[in-house]
Short mmCIF file of C-alpha atoms and ligand atoms in Angstrom, two decimals:
data_model
loop_
_atom_site.label_atom_id
_atom_site.label_comp_id
_atom_site.label_asym_id
_atom_site.label_seq_id
_atom_site.Cartn_x
_atom_site.Cartn_y
_atom_site.Cartn_z
CA UNK A 165 25.76 -18.67 28.41
CA UNK A 166 26.38 -15.91 26.10
CA UNK A 167 25.63 -13.21 28.74
CA UNK A 168 27.81 -15.08 31.16
CA UNK A 169 30.71 -14.75 28.72
CA UNK A 170 30.14 -11.00 28.00
CA UNK A 171 30.09 -10.35 31.50
CA UNK A 172 33.43 -12.46 31.86
CA UNK A 173 35.06 -10.42 28.89
CA UNK A 174 34.08 -7.10 30.52
CA UNK A 175 35.62 -7.96 33.98
CA UNK A 176 38.82 -9.14 32.16
CA UNK A 177 38.80 -5.91 30.20
CA UNK A 178 38.57 -3.98 33.23
CA UNK A 179 41.34 -5.87 35.00
CA UNK A 180 43.62 -5.56 32.29
CA UNK A 181 43.11 -1.73 31.93
CA UNK A 182 43.40 -1.34 35.62
CA UNK A 183 46.71 -3.29 35.55
CA UNK A 184 48.04 -1.31 32.71
CA UNK A 185 47.14 2.08 34.32
CA UNK A 186 49.06 0.62 37.73
CA UNK A 187 52.15 -0.41 35.70
CA UNK A 188 52.49 3.00 33.77
CA UNK A 189 52.06 4.70 37.15
CA UNK A 190 55.06 2.71 38.51
CA UNK A 191 56.85 3.36 35.21
CA UNK A 192 56.33 7.11 35.82
CA UNK A 193 57.71 6.83 39.37
CA UNK A 194 60.74 5.11 38.25
CA UNK A 195 61.67 7.53 35.25
CA UNK A 196 60.58 10.63 36.80
CA UNK A 197 57.11 11.96 36.49
CA UNK A 198 57.69 14.82 33.97
CA UNK A 199 59.66 13.15 31.49
CA UNK A 200 57.33 10.28 31.33
CA UNK A 201 54.49 12.69 30.72
CA UNK A 202 56.41 14.46 27.93
CA UNK A 203 56.92 11.23 26.34
CA UNK A 204 53.27 10.25 26.44
CA UNK A 205 52.29 13.41 24.99
CA UNK A 206 54.66 13.03 22.01
CA UNK A 207 53.09 9.32 21.22
CA UNK A 208 49.70 10.56 21.65
CA UNK A 209 50.54 13.80 19.18
CA UNK A 210 51.92 11.08 16.90
CA UNK A 211 49.23 8.78 17.15
CA UNK A 212 46.58 11.45 16.38
CA UNK A 213 48.35 12.26 13.20
CA UNK A 214 48.46 8.41 12.50
CA UNK A 215 44.58 8.32 13.03
CA UNK A 216 44.05 11.12 10.88
CA UNK A 217 45.96 9.71 8.14
CA UNK A 218 44.65 6.16 8.34
CA UNK A 219 41.06 7.47 9.00
CA UNK A 220 41.31 9.63 5.43
CA UNK A 221 42.57 6.42 3.55
CA UNK A 222 39.63 4.54 5.13
CA UNK A 223 37.29 7.07 4.01
CA UNK A 224 38.83 6.66 0.42
CA UNK A 225 38.90 2.91 0.68
CA UNK A 226 35.10 2.53 1.48
CA UNK A 227 34.15 4.92 -1.06
CA UNK A 228 35.94 3.18 -3.76
CA UNK A 229 34.94 -0.43 -2.43
CA UNK A 230 31.29 0.75 -2.51
CA UNK A 231 31.28 2.60 -5.64
CA UNK A 232 28.36 1.42 -7.95
CA UNK A 233 27.18 -0.71 -5.10
CA UNK A 234 24.73 2.02 -3.94
CA UNK A 235 21.36 2.60 -5.22
CA UNK A 236 21.52 3.71 -8.71
CA UNK A 237 19.43 6.44 -10.44
CA UNK A 238 16.00 7.32 -8.76
CA UNK A 239 12.96 5.26 -10.28
CA UNK A 240 10.51 7.93 -9.33
CA UNK A 241 10.32 11.84 -10.46
CA UNK A 242 9.97 12.84 -7.16
CA UNK A 243 12.95 10.79 -5.77
CA UNK A 244 15.30 12.61 -8.17
CA UNK A 245 14.77 15.86 -5.99
CA UNK A 246 15.32 13.85 -2.87
CA UNK A 247 18.58 12.80 -4.43
CA UNK A 248 19.67 16.24 -5.36
CA UNK A 249 18.87 17.42 -1.75
CA UNK A 250 21.06 14.34 -0.53
CA UNK A 251 24.01 15.24 -2.63
CA UNK A 252 23.98 18.76 -1.75
CA UNK A 253 23.83 17.94 1.95
CA UNK A 254 26.62 15.31 1.47
CA UNK A 255 28.69 18.10 -0.42
CA UNK A 256 28.22 20.92 1.97
CA UNK A 257 28.67 18.53 5.28
CA UNK A 258 31.61 16.67 3.35
CA UNK A 259 33.44 19.96 2.87
CA UNK A 260 33.15 20.98 6.48
CA UNK A 261 34.02 17.39 7.75
CA UNK A 262 37.50 17.24 5.79
CA UNK A 263 38.37 20.80 6.90
CA UNK A 264 37.36 20.50 10.68
CA UNK A 265 38.89 17.11 11.05
CA UNK A 266 42.25 17.82 9.16
CA UNK A 267 42.68 21.03 11.37
CA UNK A 268 41.70 19.18 14.53
CA UNK A 269 44.29 16.48 14.21
CA UNK A 270 46.74 18.61 12.55
CA UNK A 271 46.55 21.32 15.25
CA UNK A 272 46.69 18.56 18.19
CA UNK A 273 49.99 17.43 16.55
CA UNK A 274 51.57 20.51 15.59
CA UNK A 275 50.89 22.41 18.89
CA UNK A 276 51.69 19.53 21.27
CA UNK A 277 53.65 20.57 24.36
CA UNK A 278 56.88 21.82 23.60
CA UNK A 279 59.73 23.36 25.92
CA UNK A 280 60.51 25.91 23.32
CA UNK A 281 56.97 27.71 23.51
CA UNK A 282 54.09 28.62 25.87
CA UNK A 283 50.52 28.23 25.28
CA UNK A 284 48.87 31.50 23.68
CA UNK A 285 45.94 32.31 26.24
CA UNK A 286 43.02 33.23 23.84
CA UNK A 287 39.68 32.96 25.85
CA UNK A 288 37.07 34.45 23.59
CA UNK A 289 36.20 36.50 20.44
CA UNK A 290 32.64 37.68 19.78
CA UNK A 291 33.28 37.76 15.95
CA UNK A 292 34.35 34.51 15.54
CA UNK A 293 31.54 33.09 17.77
CA UNK A 294 28.89 34.89 15.54
CA UNK A 295 30.66 33.67 12.15
CA UNK A 296 30.58 30.00 13.44
CA UNK A 297 27.10 30.22 14.78
CA UNK A 298 25.31 32.20 12.05
CA UNK A 299 26.87 30.52 8.80
CA UNK A 300 25.90 26.93 10.16
CA UNK A 301 22.60 27.97 10.96
CA UNK A 302 21.88 29.50 7.75
CA UNK A 303 23.04 26.60 5.78
CA UNK A 304 20.93 24.24 7.91
CA UNK A 305 17.89 26.44 7.63
CA UNK A 306 18.24 26.34 3.86
CA UNK A 307 18.66 22.68 3.66
CA UNK A 308 15.81 21.96 6.17
CA UNK A 309 13.70 24.39 4.42
CA UNK A 310 13.95 22.54 1.14
CA UNK A 311 13.35 19.38 2.93
CA UNK A 312 9.94 20.59 4.59
CA UNK A 313 9.00 22.01 1.18
CA UNK A 314 9.47 18.50 -0.55
CA UNK A 315 7.86 16.76 2.42
CA UNK A 316 4.71 18.67 2.37
CA UNK A 317 4.88 18.12 -1.49
CA UNK A 318 4.97 14.31 -1.35
CA UNK A 319 2.81 13.86 1.63
CA UNK A 320 0.22 16.30 0.35
CA UNK A 321 -2.50 15.95 -2.51
CA UNK A 322 -1.50 14.03 -5.25
CA UNK A 323 -1.82 15.44 -8.83
CA UNK A 324 -5.15 14.87 -10.56
CA UNK A 325 -5.65 11.63 -12.17
CA UNK A 326 -3.34 9.69 -9.72
CA UNK A 327 -3.91 6.36 -8.73
CA UNK A 328 -4.76 5.25 -5.31
CA UNK A 329 -3.69 2.14 -3.38
CA UNK A 330 -4.29 1.28 0.19
CA UNK A 331 -0.95 -0.57 1.65
CA UNK A 332 -1.65 -2.26 4.96
CA UNK A 333 1.23 -3.70 7.06
CA UNK A 334 0.77 -6.49 9.83
CA UNK A 335 3.16 -9.06 11.20
CA UNK A 336 4.55 -10.16 8.84
CA UNK A 337 2.94 -9.38 5.50
CA UNK A 338 1.82 -6.63 3.15
CA UNK A 339 -1.77 -6.46 1.89
CA UNK A 340 -3.01 -4.27 -1.02
CA UNK A 341 -6.29 -2.82 -1.82
CA UNK A 342 -7.13 -0.96 -5.14
CA UNK A 343 -10.13 1.22 -5.40
CA UNK A 344 -11.68 -0.74 -8.56
CA UNK A 345 -13.69 1.13 -11.11
CA UNK A 346 -15.09 3.81 -9.16
CA UNK A 347 -11.67 5.00 -8.01
CA UNK A 348 -12.90 4.94 -4.68
CA UNK A 349 -11.76 2.87 -1.75
CA UNK A 350 -14.73 1.91 0.37
CA UNK A 351 -15.11 2.62 3.96
CA UNK A 352 -13.68 -0.01 6.59
CA UNK A 353 -14.00 -0.53 10.36
CA UNK A 354 -11.64 -2.56 12.35
CA UNK A 355 -14.26 -4.46 14.10
CA UNK A 356 -15.39 -5.85 10.88
CA UNK A 357 -11.85 -7.50 10.01
CA UNK A 358 -12.65 -11.29 9.97
CA UNK A 359 -10.46 -13.35 7.53
CA UNK A 360 -12.88 -16.28 8.07
CA UNK A 361 -15.57 -14.30 6.25
CA UNK A 362 -13.12 -12.97 3.40
CA UNK A 363 -12.89 -9.71 4.94
CA UNK A 364 -9.19 -9.20 6.26
CA UNK A 365 -9.43 -5.46 5.95
CA UNK A 366 -12.69 -4.97 7.69
CA UNK A 367 -14.39 -3.41 4.73
CA UNK A 368 -18.05 -2.55 5.52
CA UNK A 369 -20.10 -4.22 2.60
CA UNK A 370 -23.09 -1.89 2.96
CA UNK A 371 -20.67 0.81 1.48
CA UNK A 372 -21.23 0.42 -2.22
CA UNK A 373 -17.58 1.86 -3.00
CA UNK A 374 -16.49 -1.23 -1.50
CA UNK A 375 -18.12 -3.46 -4.13
CA UNK A 376 -15.42 -3.40 -6.79
CA UNK A 377 -12.41 -3.06 -4.48
CA UNK A 378 -9.67 -5.53 -5.33
CA UNK A 379 -7.68 -7.22 -2.51
CA UNK A 380 -4.56 -8.98 -2.83
CA UNK A 381 -1.96 -10.29 -0.23
CA UNK A 382 1.46 -11.95 -0.81
CA UNK A 383 1.16 -10.86 -4.43
CA UNK A 384 3.30 -8.01 -6.11
CA UNK A 385 1.76 -4.60 -6.14
CA UNK A 386 0.74 -3.48 -9.58
CA UNK A 387 1.54 0.26 -10.70
CA UNK A 388 1.31 2.09 -14.06
CA UNK A 389 4.48 3.94 -15.30
CA UNK A 390 4.36 7.79 -15.70
CA UNK A 391 1.37 7.63 -13.54
CA UNK A 392 1.43 9.30 -9.93
CA UNK A 393 0.26 7.11 -7.25
CA UNK A 394 -1.02 7.73 -3.84
CA UNK A 395 -0.17 5.35 -1.01
CA UNK A 396 -2.68 5.49 2.01
CA UNK A 397 -0.63 3.45 4.60
CA UNK A 398 -2.16 1.45 7.56
CA UNK A 399 -1.04 -0.93 10.00
CA UNK A 400 -3.02 -3.60 11.93
CA UNK A 401 -0.60 -4.32 14.76
CA UNK A 402 2.65 -2.72 15.39
CA UNK A 403 4.42 0.26 13.68
CA UNK A 404 5.70 -0.93 10.14
CA UNK A 405 7.19 1.20 7.44
CA UNK A 406 6.68 0.97 3.71
CA UNK A 407 10.22 1.61 2.57
CA UNK A 408 10.60 1.93 -1.55
CA UNK A 409 14.18 2.43 -1.75
CA UNK A 410 14.23 2.53 -5.55
CA UNK A 411 11.73 5.26 -5.51
CA UNK A 412 13.28 7.18 -2.43
CA UNK A 413 10.02 6.97 -0.54
CA UNK A 414 9.77 5.83 3.15
CA UNK A 415 6.81 6.05 5.47
CA UNK A 416 5.68 4.67 8.84
CA UNK A 417 2.64 2.53 8.68
CA UNK A 418 1.12 3.34 12.12
CA UNK A 419 -2.08 1.54 13.52
CA UNK A 420 -4.97 3.88 13.75
CA UNK A 421 -3.66 6.65 11.82
CA UNK A 422 -3.35 6.41 7.90
CA UNK A 423 0.01 8.02 6.56
CA UNK A 424 0.27 8.95 2.91
CA UNK A 425 2.71 9.82 0.02
CA UNK A 426 2.72 9.84 -3.61
CA UNK A 427 5.21 9.45 -6.23
CA UNK A 428 5.41 8.87 -10.09
CA UNK A 429 7.33 5.73 -11.40
CA UNK A 430 9.63 6.57 -14.11
CA UNK A 431 10.37 3.07 -15.45
CA UNK A 432 8.63 -0.21 -15.91
CA UNK A 433 9.88 -3.17 -14.33
CA UNK A 434 10.86 -4.40 -17.69
CA UNK A 435 12.90 -1.09 -18.62
CA UNK A 436 14.63 -1.60 -15.24
CA UNK A 437 15.72 -5.18 -16.09
CA UNK A 438 17.22 -3.70 -19.27
CA UNK A 439 18.90 -0.79 -17.54
CA UNK A 440 20.30 -2.89 -14.74
CA UNK A 441 21.22 -5.83 -16.77
CA UNK A 442 19.69 -8.04 -13.94
CA UNK A 443 17.01 -10.41 -15.28
CA UNK A 444 15.72 -11.01 -11.77
CA UNK A 445 15.34 -7.22 -10.83
CA UNK A 446 11.97 -6.39 -8.87
CA UNK A 447 11.19 -3.15 -7.08
CA UNK A 448 11.14 -3.93 -3.34
CA UNK A 449 8.96 -2.97 -0.52
CA UNK A 450 11.12 -3.06 2.87
CA UNK A 451 9.52 -2.93 6.02
CA UNK A 452 11.75 -0.23 7.65
CA UNK A 453 10.88 -0.47 11.12
CA UNK A 454 11.98 -3.33 13.32
CA UNK A 455 8.55 -4.82 13.72
CA UNK A 456 9.35 -8.13 15.39
CA UNK A 457 11.04 -11.44 15.17
CA UNK A 458 10.36 -11.95 11.24
CA UNK A 459 10.84 -8.34 10.27
CA UNK A 460 13.46 -9.08 7.78
CA UNK A 461 10.81 -11.58 5.94
CA UNK A 462 8.47 -8.61 5.42
CA UNK A 463 9.31 -7.94 1.71
CA UNK A 464 6.93 -7.05 -0.83
CA UNK A 465 7.61 -6.43 -4.46
CA UNK A 466 6.00 -3.83 -6.98
CA UNK A 467 5.37 -4.61 -10.79
CA UNK A 468 5.48 -1.45 -12.79
CA UNK A 469 3.70 -1.51 -16.04
CA UNK A 470 2.14 0.24 -18.85
CA UNK A 471 -1.52 1.27 -18.56
CA UNK A 472 -2.66 -1.31 -20.88
CA UNK A 473 -0.82 -4.11 -18.83
CA UNK A 474 -2.34 -2.77 -15.84
CA UNK A 475 -5.81 -2.91 -17.12
CA UNK A 476 -5.51 -6.39 -18.26
CA UNK A 477 -4.23 -7.49 -15.02
CA UNK A 478 -6.79 -5.53 -13.25
CA UNK A 479 -9.81 -7.09 -15.48
CA UNK A 480 -8.68 -10.47 -14.48
CA UNK A 481 -9.11 -9.81 -10.82
CA UNK A 482 -12.26 -10.61 -8.62
CA UNK A 483 -13.53 -7.91 -6.03
CA UNK A 484 -13.16 -9.13 -2.52
CA UNK A 485 -16.81 -8.15 -1.92
CA UNK A 486 -17.75 -10.98 -4.62
CA UNK A 487 -15.37 -13.38 -2.70
CA UNK A 488 -16.97 -12.50 0.53
CA UNK A 489 -20.71 -12.92 -0.71
CA UNK A 490 -19.80 -16.28 -2.09
CA UNK A 491 -18.38 -17.38 1.07
CA UNK A 492 -21.72 -16.44 2.64
CA UNK A 493 -23.92 -18.20 0.14
CA UNK A 494 -22.09 -21.22 -0.97
CA UNK A 495 -23.61 -22.66 -4.47
CA UNK A 496 -23.66 -26.20 -2.65
CA UNK A 497 -26.39 -24.93 -0.51
CA UNK A 498 -30.04 -24.83 -1.99
CA UNK A 499 -31.09 -21.62 -3.31
CA UNK A 500 -33.84 -20.38 -0.68
CA UNK A 501 -36.15 -19.02 -3.23
CA UNK A 502 -39.95 -19.53 -2.86
CA UNK A 503 -40.48 -22.24 -5.41
CA UNK A 504 -38.08 -24.40 -3.80
CA UNK A 505 -39.59 -23.91 -0.39
CA UNK A 506 -42.92 -24.81 -1.64
CA UNK A 507 -41.46 -27.89 -3.24
CA UNK A 508 -39.80 -28.88 0.01
CA UNK A 509 -43.08 -28.23 2.17
CA UNK A 510 -44.99 -30.42 -0.33
CA UNK A 511 -42.54 -33.04 0.04
CA UNK A 512 -42.67 -32.93 3.84
CA UNK A 513 -46.36 -33.17 3.61
CA UNK A 514 -46.13 -36.22 1.28
CA UNK A 515 -43.65 -38.14 3.36
CA UNK A 516 -45.69 -37.50 6.81
CA UNK A 517 -48.73 -38.65 4.86
CA UNK A 518 -46.96 -41.92 3.61
CA UNK A 519 -45.62 -42.53 7.26
CA UNK A 520 -49.01 -42.38 8.75
CU1 CU B 299 7.25 -4.62 9.48
#
């Protein structure tokens, strides 16, 4: 039904445009071709000027309306540099935007067709061509150069003593794995994935590094303030994206190819609540890739806390290995040690002899 209406609207739009074009053609014939053209020219020149003024007022108005609504200060040390780069880029492109747009529309108005002058024929100037090619090229190279430099930094090796967390996206949730006491994330293999056997990430239990790994899902991610953290990002199905707006970080979660970045949280969640004056403040993980029909539901949260608070929380967690082993040998079942086997055997013999 919706498609039908859209098609109908398009057809009507086309018919109206066609009729207007036909009508103005008749008007031109009636009035005289040249006079009509000159009048249209004047109207268009005036409208271009109106567009410039209304457009600039619009830019100012949007800026005023959104003041204070955009992201505040970066909550990570690395994000500060990203902000600086953004501001420099906006400043440079902003200046160029205002100069070129004002000149463009002003010239179109000022030098509209006139009976009093003829157009000046000026086809080419090598010097000008070089100037407006070389200057933007240098400016862009510098901007991109800084970008690449920071990109390699935050996707490269994390500083010594950095925490490591594995973040796995799937339709439509975030799963986290902490390396536990050994600081090492155990090996995993996708064929081992079996949520029924308490192994949602496919950890290989033979690898001892897995035995103390902590797993959590649908719970906030815990990070330590002022301690660099490296994310190892995975996806189980489609491409997702770990977007941390407050920390100015964003990275695709690609199935089969782990991606990484690291950053240093500057403030604890409590400090951010005080700073923002919002008692419900939380650091958010948003999925920044359209990953399916419930994409917008894919929201995670992060708790940034002190090392002591983090250690306390960590101590209360049970490694996934322990949960998986429990699942394999439920305590309800008889333990199958030799004494019990012997007792069971003698009981069998006894009942057999009684039944004879
Ligand atoms: Cu997603």
